[in-house]
CSV table of C-alpha atoms in Angstrom, one decimal:
chain,number,residue,atom,x,y,z
A,1,MET,CA,-20.0,-16.9,-20.3
A,2,PRO,CA,-19.7,-18.5,-16.9
A,3,GLN,CA,-22.5,-17.6,-14.6
A,4,PRO,CA,-21.5,-15.8,-11.3
A,5,HIS,CA,-21.2,-18.3,-8.5
A,6,THR,CA,-18.6,-19.3,-5.9
A,7,ASP,CA,-18.8,-23.1,-5.9
A,8,ALA,CA,-15.3,-23.4,-7.3
A,9,PRO,CA,-12.3,-23.2,-4.9
A,10,PRO,CA,-10.2,-20.1,-4.9
A,11,SER,CA,-7.4,-21.9,-6.7
A,12,THR,CA,-9.5,-22.0,-9.9
A,13,ASP,CA,-9.5,-18.2,-10.1
A,14,PRO,CA,-6.6,-17.2,-12.5
A,15,ARG,CA,-6.2,-14.1,-10.5
A,16,SER,CA,-5.7,-15.8,-7.2
A,17,ALA,CA,-2.0,-16.5,-7.8
A,18,ARG,CA,-1.5,-12.7,-8.2
A,19,ARG,CA,-3.7,-11.7,-5.3
A,20,PRO,CA,-1.9,-9.3,-3.0
A,21,ALA,CA,-0.8,-10.4,0.4
A,22,ARG,CA,-2.5,-7.2,1.9
A,23,PRO,CA,-5.9,-7.0,0.2
A,24,TRP,CA,-7.0,-4.4,2.7
A,25,ALA,CA,-4.2,-2.1,1.5
A,26,VAL,CA,-5.4,-2.5,-2.2
A,27,VAL,CA,-9.0,-1.8,-1.2
A,28,LEU,CA,-7.8,1.3,0.7
A,29,VAL,CA,-5.9,2.6,-2.4
A,30,ALA,CA,-8.8,1.8,-4.7
A,31,CYS,CA,-11.3,3.6,-2.5
A,32,ALA,CA,-9.1,6.6,-2.2
A,33,GLY,CA,-8.9,6.8,-6.0
A,34,THR,CA,-12.6,6.5,-6.5
A,35,PHE,CA,-13.3,9.1,-3.8
A,36,LEU,CA,-11.2,11.7,-5.6
A,37,VAL,CA,-12.8,11.0,-9.0
A,38,VAL,CA,-16.4,11.0,-7.7
A,39,LEU,CA,-15.8,14.0,-5.5
A,40,ASP,CA,-14.7,16.1,-8.5
A,41,VAL,CA,-18.0,15.6,-10.2
A,42,SER,CA,-19.8,17.9,-7.7
A,43,VAL,CA,-17.1,19.7,-5.6
A,44,VAL,CA,-16.8,22.7,-8.0
A,45,ASN,CA,-20.5,23.5,-7.9
A,46,VAL,CA,-20.3,25.9,-5.0
A,47,ALA,CA,-17.1,27.5,-6.3
A,48,LEU,CA,-18.7,28.5,-9.7
A,49,PRO,CA,-19.7,32.1,-8.6
A,50,SER,CA,-16.1,32.8,-7.6
A,51,VAL,CA,-14.8,31.3,-10.9
A,52,ARG,CA,-17.1,33.4,-12.9
A,53,ALA,CA,-16.1,36.6,-11.1
A,54,GLU,CA,-12.4,35.9,-11.5
A,55,PHE,CA,-12.5,35.0,-15.2
A,56,ALA,CA,-15.5,37.1,-16.3
A,57,MET,CA,-17.0,34.0,-17.8
A,58,SER,CA,-20.5,33.9,-19.3
A,59,ALA,CA,-23.2,31.7,-17.9
A,60,ALA,CA,-22.9,29.4,-20.9
A,61,ALA,CA,-19.1,29.1,-20.5
A,62,LEU,CA,-19.4,28.6,-16.8
A,63,GLN,CA,-21.4,25.5,-17.1
A,64,TRP,CA,-18.6,23.9,-19.0
A,65,VAL,CA,-16.5,23.9,-15.8
A,66,VAL,CA,-18.7,21.0,-14.7
A,67,ASN,CA,-19.6,19.6,-18.1
A,68,ALA,CA,-16.1,19.3,-19.6
A,69,TYR,CA,-15.3,16.9,-16.8
A,70,ALA,CA,-18.6,15.0,-17.1
A,71,ILE,CA,-18.4,14.5,-20.8
A,72,ALA,CA,-14.7,13.3,-20.9
A,73,PHE,CA,-15.4,11.1,-17.9
A,74,SER,CA,-18.5,9.4,-19.5
A,75,GLY,CA,-17.0,9.2,-23.0
A,76,PHE,CA,-13.7,7.4,-22.2
A,77,MET,CA,-15.0,5.1,-19.4
A,78,LEU,CA,-15.4,1.9,-21.4
A,79,LEU,CA,-12.0,2.5,-23.1
A,80,GLY,CA,-10.4,2.9,-19.7
A,81,GLY,CA,-12.0,-0.3,-18.5
A,82,ARG,CA,-10.7,-2.4,-21.4
A,83,ALA,CA,-7.3,-0.8,-21.1
A,84,ALA,CA,-7.1,-2.1,-17.6
A,85,ASP,CA,-7.6,-5.6,-18.9
A,86,LEU,CA,-5.1,-5.3,-21.7
A,87,TYR,CA,-2.3,-3.2,-20.2
A,88,GLY,CA,-2.6,-3.9,-16.5
A,89,GLN,CA,-4.9,-2.7,-13.7
A,90,LYS,CA,-2.1,-1.2,-11.7
A,91,ARG,CA,-0.6,0.5,-14.7
A,92,MET,CA,-3.9,2.1,-15.7
A,93,PHE,CA,-4.6,3.1,-12.1
A,94,LEU,CA,-1.3,4.9,-11.9
A,95,LEU,CA,-1.7,6.5,-15.3
A,96,GLY,CA,-5.2,7.7,-14.6
A,97,LEU,CA,-4.4,9.1,-11.2
A,98,GLY,CA,-1.2,10.7,-12.5
A,99,LEU,CA,-3.1,12.5,-15.2
A,100,PHE,CA,-5.9,13.4,-12.8
A,101,THR,CA,-3.5,14.9,-10.3
A,102,ALA,CA,-1.5,16.8,-13.0
A,103,ALA,CA,-4.7,18.2,-14.4
A,104,SER,CA,-5.7,19.3,-10.9
A,105,VAL,CA,-2.5,21.3,-10.7
A,106,ALA,CA,-3.2,22.9,-14.1
A,107,GLY,CA,-6.8,23.8,-13.2
A,108,GLY,CA,-5.9,25.2,-9.8
A,109,LEU,CA,-3.2,27.5,-11.3
A,110,ALA,CA,-5.2,28.4,-14.5
A,111,GLN,CA,-4.9,32.1,-15.5
A,112,GLU,CA,-7.5,32.0,-18.2
A,113,GLY,CA,-11.0,30.5,-18.5
A,114,TRP,CA,-10.0,28.2,-21.4
A,115,GLN,CA,-7.1,26.8,-19.3
A,116,LEU,CA,-9.5,25.8,-16.6
A,117,LEU,CA,-11.9,24.2,-19.0
A,118,ALA,CA,-9.0,22.2,-20.6
A,119,ALA,CA,-7.8,21.1,-17.2
A,120,ARG,CA,-11.3,19.9,-16.3
A,121,ALA,CA,-11.5,17.8,-19.5
A,122,ALA,CA,-8.1,16.3,-18.7
A,123,GLN,CA,-9.3,15.5,-15.2
A,124,GLY,CA,-12.3,13.7,-16.7
A,125,LEU,CA,-10.1,11.7,-19.0
A,126,GLY,CA,-7.8,10.7,-16.1
A,127,GLY,CA,-10.9,9.8,-14.1
A,128,ALA,CA,-12.2,7.6,-16.9
A,129,VAL,CA,-8.9,5.7,-17.0
A,130,LEU,CA,-8.7,5.4,-13.2
A,131,SER,CA,-12.3,4.7,-12.2
A,132,PRO,CA,-12.8,1.2,-13.8
A,133,ALA,CA,-9.4,0.1,-12.4
A,134,THR,CA,-10.5,0.9,-8.9
A,135,LEU,CA,-13.4,-1.6,-8.9
A,136,THR,CA,-11.3,-4.2,-10.8
A,137,LEU,CA,-8.5,-3.9,-8.2
A,138,VAL,CA,-11.0,-4.5,-5.4
A,139,ALA,CA,-12.4,-7.6,-7.2
A,140,SER,CA,-9.0,-8.9,-7.9
A,141,ALA,CA,-7.6,-8.4,-4.4
A,142,VAL,CA,-10.4,-10.1,-2.5
A,143,PRO,CA,-11.6,-13.7,-3.0
A,144,GLU,CA,-15.2,-14.0,-4.4
A,145,GLY,CA,-17.8,-14.5,-1.8
A,146,PRO,CA,-18.8,-12.6,1.4
A,147,ALA,CA,-15.4,-10.9,1.8
A,148,ARG,CA,-15.5,-9.5,-1.7
A,149,THR,CA,-19.1,-8.3,-1.2
A,150,ARG,CA,-17.9,-6.4,1.9
A,151,ALA,CA,-15.0,-4.9,0.0
A,152,ILE,CA,-17.3,-3.8,-2.8
A,153,GLY,CA,-19.7,-2.4,-0.2
A,154,THR,CA,-16.8,-0.3,1.1
A,155,TRP,CA,-15.9,0.8,-2.4
A,156,ALA,CA,-19.6,1.8,-3.1
A,157,ALA,CA,-19.8,3.6,0.2
A,158,VAL,CA,-16.7,5.6,-0.4
A,159,GLY,CA,-17.7,6.5,-3.9
A,160,ALA,CA,-21.2,7.5,-2.8
A,161,GLY,CA,-19.7,9.5,0.0
A,162,GLY,CA,-17.4,11.3,-2.4
A,163,GLY,CA,-20.4,12.5,-4.5
A,164,ALA,CA,-22.3,13.4,-1.3
A,165,ALA,CA,-19.4,15.3,0.2
A,166,GLY,CA,-18.8,17.5,-2.8
A,167,GLY,CA,-21.0,20.4,-1.7
A,168,LEU,CA,-19.6,20.4,1.9
A,169,VAL,CA,-15.9,20.1,0.8
A,170,GLY,CA,-16.4,22.8,-1.9
A,171,GLY,CA,-18.2,25.1,0.5
A,172,ILE,CA,-15.5,24.9,3.2
A,173,LEU,CA,-12.6,25.3,0.8
A,174,THR,CA,-14.2,28.2,-1.1
A,175,ASP,CA,-15.3,30.0,2.1
A,176,PHE,CA,-12.2,29.7,4.1
A,177,LEU,CA,-9.4,29.5,1.5
A,178,ASN,CA,-10.0,30.1,-2.2
A,179,TRP,CA,-11.9,28.4,-5.1
A,180,ARG,CA,-8.6,27.2,-6.5
A,181,TRP,CA,-8.2,24.9,-3.5
A,182,VAL,CA,-11.3,22.9,-4.8
A,183,LEU,CA,-8.8,21.6,-7.4
A,184,LEU,CA,-5.5,21.9,-5.6
A,185,ILE,CA,-6.6,19.8,-2.7
A,186,ASN,CA,-6.5,16.8,-5.0
A,187,VAL,CA,-2.7,17.2,-5.4
A,188,PRO,CA,-1.3,16.1,-2.0
A,189,VAL,CA,-4.0,13.4,-1.7
A,190,GLY,CA,-3.3,12.2,-5.3
A,191,VAL,CA,0.5,12.0,-4.7
A,192,LEU,CA,0.0,10.0,-1.5
A,193,VAL,CA,-2.3,7.6,-3.2
A,194,LEU,CA,0.1,7.3,-6.1
A,195,VAL,CA,3.0,6.3,-3.7
A,196,ALA,CA,0.7,3.9,-1.8
A,197,ALA,CA,-0.4,2.2,-5.1
A,198,ALA,CA,3.2,1.9,-6.4
A,199,VAL,CA,4.2,0.1,-3.1
A,200,TRP,CA,1.1,-2.0,-2.2
A,201,VAL,CA,-0.6,-2.9,-5.4
A,202,ARG,CA,0.6,-5.7,-7.6
A,203,GLU,CA,0.1,-5.8,-11.3
A,204,VAL,CA,-2.9,-7.8,-12.6
A,205,ARG,CA,-3.2,-8.2,-16.4
A,206,THR,CA,-5.9,-10.4,-17.7
A,207,GLY,CA,-6.1,-9.5,-21.4
A,208,GLY,CA,-4.2,-12.6,-22.5
A,209,GLY,CA,-2.1,-10.7,-25.1
A,210,ARG,CA,-5.1,-9.3,-27.0
A,211,ARG,CA,-4.9,-6.1,-28.9
A,212,LEU,CA,-7.0,-3.0,-28.5
A,213,ASP,CA,-10.0,-2.8,-30.8
A,214,LEU,CA,-9.2,0.7,-32.2
A,215,PRO,CA,-12.3,1.1,-34.4
A,216,GLY,CA,-14.6,0.0,-31.5
A,217,ALA,CA,-12.7,2.4,-29.1
A,218,VAL,CA,-13.2,5.4,-31.5
A,219,LEU,CA,-16.9,4.6,-32.1
A,220,VAL,CA,-17.9,4.0,-28.4
A,221,THR,CA,-15.9,7.0,-27.2
A,222,GLY,CA,-17.3,9.3,-29.8
A,223,GLY,CA,-20.8,7.9,-29.3
A,224,LEU,CA,-20.8,8.3,-25.5
A,225,ALA,CA,-19.1,11.7,-25.6
A,226,SER,CA,-21.6,13.0,-28.2
A,227,PHE,CA,-24.5,11.6,-26.4
A,228,ALA,CA,-23.3,13.2,-23.1
A,229,TYR,CA,-22.7,16.5,-24.9
A,230,GLY,CA,-26.3,16.4,-26.2
A,231,ILE,CA,-27.7,15.7,-22.7
A,232,VAL,CA,-25.7,18.6,-21.3
A,233,GLN,CA,-27.2,20.9,-24.0
A,234,THR,CA,-30.8,19.9,-23.2
A,235,GLU,CA,-30.5,21.6,-19.8
A,236,ARG,CA,-30.0,24.9,-21.6
A,237,THR,CA,-31.8,24.5,-25.0
A,238,GLY,CA,-34.5,21.8,-24.5
A,239,TRP,CA,-34.8,18.4,-26.1
A,240,THR,CA,-36.0,19.5,-29.6
A,241,ASP,CA,-33.4,22.2,-30.3
A,242,PRO,CA,-30.9,21.1,-33.0
A,243,ARG,CA,-28.0,22.0,-30.7
A,244,ALA,CA,-29.1,19.2,-28.4
A,245,ALA,CA,-31.0,16.9,-30.8
A,246,LEU,CA,-28.2,16.5,-33.4
A,247,PRO,CA,-25.5,15.4,-30.8
A,248,LEU,CA,-28.0,13.0,-29.3
A,249,LEU,CA,-28.8,11.5,-32.6
A,250,ALA,CA,-25.2,11.3,-33.6
A,251,GLY,CA,-24.3,9.6,-30.4
A,252,LEU,CA,-27.0,7.0,-30.8
A,253,ALA,CA,-25.9,6.4,-34.4
A,254,LEU,CA,-22.2,6.0,-33.4
A,255,LEU,CA,-23.2,3.6,-30.6
A,256,ALA,CA,-25.3,1.6,-33.1
A,257,ALA,CA,-22.3,1.4,-35.4
A,258,PHE,CA,-20.2,0.3,-32.4
A,259,THR,CA,-22.6,-2.6,-31.7
A,260,ALA,CA,-22.4,-3.7,-35.3
A,261,VAL,CA,-18.6,-3.6,-35.4
A,262,GLU,CA,-18.3,-5.4,-32.1
A,263,SER,CA,-20.5,-8.3,-33.3
A,264,ARG,CA,-18.1,-8.9,-36.2
A,265,THR,CA,-14.6,-8.2,-35.0
A,266,ARG,CA,-12.4,-11.0,-33.7
A,267,GLU,CA,-11.1,-9.2,-30.6
A,268,PRO,CA,-13.9,-6.7,-29.7
A,269,LEU,CA,-13.4,-3.8,-27.2
A,270,MET,CA,-16.7,-5.0,-25.6
A,271,PRO,CA,-17.6,-8.6,-26.3
A,272,LEU,CA,-21.4,-8.6,-26.6
A,273,LYS,CA,-21.4,-12.0,-24.8
A,274,VAL,CA,-21.0,-10.2,-21.5
A,275,PHE,CA,-24.7,-9.3,-21.8
A,276,ARG,CA,-25.6,-13.0,-21.9
A,277,SER,CA,-25.1,-13.0,-18.2
A,278,ARG,CA,-28.4,-12.1,-16.7
A,279,ALA,CA,-26.6,-10.6,-13.7
A,280,VAL,CA,-24.5,-8.3,-15.8
A,281,SER,CA,-27.3,-7.0,-18.1
A,282,ALA,CA,-29.9,-6.6,-15.4
A,283,ALA,CA,-27.7,-5.1,-12.8
A,284,ASN,CA,-26.3,-2.5,-15.3
A,285,ALA,CA,-29.8,-1.6,-16.5
A,286,SER,CA,-30.9,-1.2,-12.9
A,287,LEU,CA,-27.9,1.0,-12.0
A,288,LEU,CA,-28.7,3.2,-15.0
A,289,VAL,CA,-32.4,3.7,-14.0
A,290,ILE,CA,-31.7,4.2,-10.3
A,291,SER,CA,-28.9,6.7,-11.0
A,292,SER,CA,-31.2,8.6,-13.3
A,293,SER,CA,-33.2,9.5,-10.3
A,294,THR,CA,-30.9,9.5,-7.3
A,295,PHE,CA,-28.0,11.4,-8.9
A,296,SER,CA,-30.1,14.6,-9.2
A,297,SER,CA,-31.2,14.5,-5.6
A,298,TRP,CA,-28.1,16.3,-4.4
A,299,PHE,CA,-28.5,18.9,-7.1
A,300,PHE,CA,-32.1,19.8,-6.2
A,301,MET,CA,-31.7,19.5,-2.4
A,302,THR,CA,-28.7,22.0,-2.6
A,303,LEU,CA,-30.7,24.4,-4.7
A,304,TYR,CA,-33.7,24.1,-2.4
A,305,ALA,CA,-31.6,24.8,0.6
A,306,GLN,CA,-29.9,27.9,-1.0
A,307,ASN,CA,-32.5,29.4,-3.2
A,308,VAL,CA,-35.6,28.8,-1.1
A,309,LEU,CA,-34.5,28.3,2.5
A,310,GLY,CA,-31.8,31.0,2.2
A,311,TYR,CA,-28.8,28.8,3.3
A,312,GLY,CA,-25.3,29.8,2.3
A,313,PRO,CA,-22.9,27.4,0.6
A,314,LEU,CA,-21.3,26.1,3.8
A,315,ARG,CA,-24.6,25.8,5.7
A,316,ALA,CA,-26.2,24.0,2.8
A,317,GLY,CA,-23.2,21.6,2.7
A,318,LEU,CA,-23.6,21.0,6.4
A,319,ALA,CA,-27.3,20.5,6.1
A,320,LEU,CA,-26.6,17.5,3.8
A,321,VAL,CA,-24.0,15.8,6.0
A,322,PRO,CA,-26.6,13.4,7.5
A,323,SER,CA,-27.6,12.3,4.0
A,324,SER,CA,-24.0,11.8,3.2
A,325,VAL,CA,-23.5,9.7,6.3
A,326,SER,CA,-26.6,7.7,5.5
A,327,ILE,CA,-25.5,6.6,2.1
A,328,ILE,CA,-22.2,5.3,3.6
A,329,VAL,CA,-24.1,3.5,6.4
A,330,GLY,CA,-26.5,1.9,3.8
A,331,SER,CA,-23.5,0.7,1.7
A,332,LYS,CA,-21.8,-0.7,4.8
A,333,LEU,CA,-24.9,-2.5,6.0
A,334,ALA,CA,-25.6,-4.1,2.7
A,335,PRO,CA,-22.9,-6.8,2.8
A,336,HIS,CA,-24.4,-8.0,6.2
A,337,LEU,CA,-27.9,-8.0,4.8
A,338,ILE,CA,-27.2,-9.8,1.5
A,339,PRO,CA,-26.8,-13.3,3.2
A,340,ARG,CA,-30.2,-12.8,4.9
A,341,LEU,CA,-32.3,-11.2,2.2
A,342,GLY,CA,-30.3,-11.9,-1.0
A,343,ALA,CA,-28.9,-9.4,-3.4
A,344,ARG,CA,-32.1,-9.1,-5.5
A,345,ARG,CA,-34.4,-8.5,-2.6
A,346,LEU,CA,-32.0,-6.1,-0.9
A,347,ALA,CA,-31.6,-4.0,-4.1
A,348,VAL,CA,-35.4,-3.9,-4.4
A,349,CYS,CA,-35.9,-2.9,-0.8
A,350,GLY,CA,-33.2,-0.2,-1.2
A,351,ALA,CA,-35.0,1.2,-4.2
A,352,LEU,CA,-38.3,1.3,-2.3
A,353,LEU,CA,-36.8,3.0,0.7
A,354,ALA,CA,-35.2,5.6,-1.6
A,355,ALA,CA,-38.6,6.1,-3.3
A,356,ALA,CA,-40.2,6.7,0.1
A,357,GLY,CA,-37.6,9.4,0.7
A,358,PHE,CA,-38.3,11.0,-2.7
A,359,ALA,CA,-42.0,11.0,-2.1
A,360,TRP,CA,-41.5,12.7,1.3
A,361,GLN,CA,-39.1,15.2,-0.2
A,362,SER,CA,-41.7,16.1,-2.9
A,363,THR,CA,-43.9,17.6,-0.1
A,364,MET,CA,-41.3,20.3,0.6
A,365,ALA,CA,-42.6,23.8,1.5
A,366,VAL,CA,-41.4,27.3,1.1
A,367,ASN,CA,-40.8,27.8,4.8
A,368,GLY,CA,-40.3,24.1,5.6
A,369,PRO,CA,-38.3,23.2,8.8
A,370,TYR,CA,-35.0,21.6,8.4
A,371,VAL,CA,-35.9,18.3,10.1
A,372,THR,CA,-38.9,17.4,7.9
A,373,SER,CA,-37.9,19.2,4.7
A,374,ILE,CA,-34.2,18.0,4.4
A,375,LEU,CA,-33.0,15.8,7.2
A,376,VAL,CA,-35.5,12.9,7.4
A,377,PRO,CA,-36.3,12.6,3.7
A,378,GLY,CA,-32.6,12.9,2.8
A,379,VAL,CA,-31.7,10.1,5.3
A,380,LEU,CA,-34.4,7.8,3.8
A,381,MET,CA,-33.3,8.5,0.2
A,382,MET,CA,-29.6,8.0,0.8
A,383,THR,CA,-29.9,5.0,3.0
A,384,GLY,CA,-32.0,3.3,0.3
A,385,VAL,CA,-29.4,4.2,-2.3
A,386,GLY,CA,-26.6,2.8,-0.3
A,387,LEU,CA,-28.5,-0.5,0.3
A,388,ALA,CA,-29.2,-0.8,-3.5
A,389,LEU,CA,-25.8,0.1,-4.9
A,390,THR,CA,-23.7,-2.6,-3.2
A,391,PRO,CA,-25.8,-5.7,-4.3
A,392,LEU,CA,-26.1,-4.3,-7.9
A,393,ALA,CA,-22.3,-3.7,-8.1
A,394,SER,CA,-21.7,-7.2,-6.8
A,395,LEU,CA,-24.0,-8.8,-9.3
A,396,ALA,CA,-22.7,-6.7,-12.2
A,397,THR,CA,-19.1,-7.7,-11.6
A,398,ALA,CA,-19.5,-11.3,-10.4
A,399,GLY,CA,-20.4,-12.6,-13.8
A,400,ALA,CA,-17.3,-11.3,-15.5
A,401,ALA,CA,-14.6,-13.6,-16.9
A,402,PRO,CA,-11.1,-12.7,-15.7
A,403,GLY,CA,-10.2,-11.1,-19.0
A,404,ASP,CA,-13.3,-8.9,-19.0
A,405,ALA,CA,-13.1,-7.7,-15.4
A,406,GLY,CA,-11.9,-4.2,-16.3
A,407,LEU,CA,-14.5,-3.9,-19.1
A,408,VAL,CA,-17.3,-4.9,-16.8
A,409,SER,CA,-16.2,-2.5,-14.2
A,410,GLY,CA,-16.1,0.3,-16.8
A,411,LEU,CA,-19.5,-0.7,-18.0
A,412,THR,CA,-20.8,-0.5,-14.4
A,413,ASN,CA,-19.4,3.0,-13.9
A,414,THR,CA,-20.7,4.1,-17.3
A,415,SER,CA,-24.2,2.9,-16.4
A,416,ARG,CA,-24.1,5.0,-13.2
A,417,THR,CA,-22.6,8.1,-14.9
A,418,MET,CA,-24.8,8.1,-18.0
A,419,GLY,CA,-27.9,7.3,-16.0
A,420,GLY,CA,-27.1,10.3,-13.7
A,421,ALA,CA,-26.5,12.6,-16.6
A,422,VAL,CA,-29.7,11.6,-18.5
A,423,GLY,CA,-31.8,11.8,-15.3
A,424,LEU,CA,-30.5,15.2,-14.2
A,425,ALA,CA,-31.3,16.6,-17.7
A,426,VAL,CA,-34.8,15.1,-17.7
A,427,LEU,CA,-35.7,16.1,-14.1
A,428,ALA,CA,-34.2,19.6,-14.6
A,429,THR,CA,-36.5,20.0,-17.6
A,430,VAL,CA,-39.4,18.7,-15.6
A,431,ALA,CA,-38.7,21.2,-12.8
A,432,ALA,CA,-38.3,24.1,-15.3
A,433,SER,CA,-41.7,23.2,-16.9
A,434,ARG,CA,-43.4,23.8,-13.5
A,435,THR,CA,-41.5,27.0,-12.6
A,436,ALA,CA,-42.3,28.4,-16.1
A,437,GLY,CA,-39.5,30.9,-15.7
A,438,GLY,CA,-40.4,32.0,-12.2
A,439,THR,CA,-37.7,32.8,-9.8
A,440,GLY,CA,-39.7,33.3,-6.6
A,441,ALA,CA,-39.5,30.8,-3.7
A,442,GLU,CA,-43.0,29.4,-4.4
A,443,ALA,CA,-42.3,28.7,-8.1
A,444,LEU,CA,-38.9,27.1,-7.4
A,445,THR,CA,-40.3,24.9,-4.7
A,446,ALA,CA,-43.1,23.7,-6.9
A,447,GLY,CA,-40.5,22.8,-9.6
A,448,TYR,CA,-38.2,21.0,-7.2
A,449,ALA,CA,-41.1,19.1,-5.7
A,450,LEU,CA,-42.3,17.9,-9.1
A,451,ALA,CA,-38.8,16.7,-9.9
A,452,PHE,CA,-38.8,14.6,-6.7
A,453,ARG,CA,-42.3,13.3,-7.4
A,454,THR,CA,-41.1,12.2,-10.9
A,455,GLY,CA,-38.1,10.6,-9.4
A,456,THR,CA,-40.3,8.6,-7.0
A,457,PHE,CA,-42.1,7.0,-10.0
A,458,VAL,CA,-38.7,6.2,-11.6
A,459,LEU,CA,-37.5,4.5,-8.5
A,460,LEU,CA,-40.7,2.5,-8.2
A,461,ALA,CA,-40.3,1.4,-11.9
A,462,ALA,CA,-36.7,0.4,-11.1
A,463,ALA,CA,-37.9,-1.7,-8.1
A,464,LEU,CA,-40.4,-3.5,-10.3
A,465,MET,CA,-37.8,-4.1,-13.0
A,466,MET,CA,-35.3,-5.5,-10.5
A,467,LEU,CA,-37.9,-7.8,-9.0
A,468,VAL,CA,-38.7,-9.3,-12.4
A,469,TRP,CA,-35.2,-9.2,-14.1
A,470,LEU,CA,-32.5,-9.6,-11.5
A,471,PRO,CA,-31.4,-13.3,-11.1
A,472,ARG,CA,-32.7,-15.3,-8.2
A,473,PRO,CA,-30.2,-16.7,-5.8
A,474,ALA,CA,-30.0,-20.3,-7.1
A,475,ALA,CA,-29.7,-19.2,-10.7
A,476,ASP,CA,-27.2,-16.4,-11.1
A,477,ALA,CA,-26.2,-14.6,-7.9
A,478,PRO,CA,-23.0,-14.4,-5.8
A,479,ARG,CA,-22.8,-16.5,-2.7
A,480,GLY,CA,-25.2,-15.4,0.0
A,481,ALA,CA,-27.3,-13.6,-2.5
């Protein structure tokens, strides 16, 4: 496995001959695709009360409006990444976005609750095919080095902004139009991006005629989906209930079987050699741990604003706009700071800044003012996240051989998604243990504060892990890192 470096001239890159003449256009298309996919992870949250009222759904059924998307998205991510290598990045991008857009139409026009849930699962599947292709297209379009780092910074900023903007976009659409527009808004945007991709993006296929590892695909998809399902169940039943424990154990068993199969098959879905690169293994582990803490911050901050401070959906979304802007600013600053600090140091500094924001947020009060209870800690948290994501994404993808680019991109997105799902379940359990069933403002505030306090220690542990494990500049980092 070649180590990530940029000493070789661009002509040695097998993808350079196919690099598009307008890389900025490819980056724009890829960023638009990832924005849609990430946005839909959270945009439906504020619309759930309206969905429940229209379809008379139970509380247990209602959570599947979110979870059906998340499970399909997590479960098929690695398969989508390898498909981009084998069948073409442009082809998989168009296929994934087409499925995502069609499913958005179906969900927005759903007449029964089960139709909405099926559409959300189809959206997640489309996102899993689309998402790895977005990062791979960016890496293929821009030469390795500072220019690619800036492009990945843009990709990370747009993706982070999509997740951050979900509450605001959902609140505006639900308040001023109808909950169905939370899904239907994807349609015109998706069609425009499809046309742009068809015109501007050139096909890049790096699989070298290899075949899809079907047993590995079945095992890893089943394992990730089962594990994600178990994580979702813990939020409702706890970690020891068989309804959560059995899917978790089954998921781990399937993933263990997947590892065994991949070590023996001639053309594996995920060559285990990719983990020989210190950059790939350490960056993905770091992304998983950081996401386990930061992904839940939007969830708890939104609940605190609405359930404790009394904000409505739209006002809560507006209250988080500075945080949304901060994560974009951090992601855009990162490429300029990497040449000075190095990818490893910048990622550590980002995690420490995010930890400071989490620690501040954990001091929240029942009647806390907006500036000190949401604005300042939110800006610290999200700026730190933005600074950490770009160098980690650069390290995670820089060590990939051309034929494994889509796979490594899928692995990067899987690390972030699964880390977020696990972290949200754990921190939700931590918060619930403190509230002890209480629904008053004081009990809820204590629970949310404990979740942020726990997240602080997780981020400090992530910073220590990155300091020890991430490669030093001379050994295993991209140029300027």
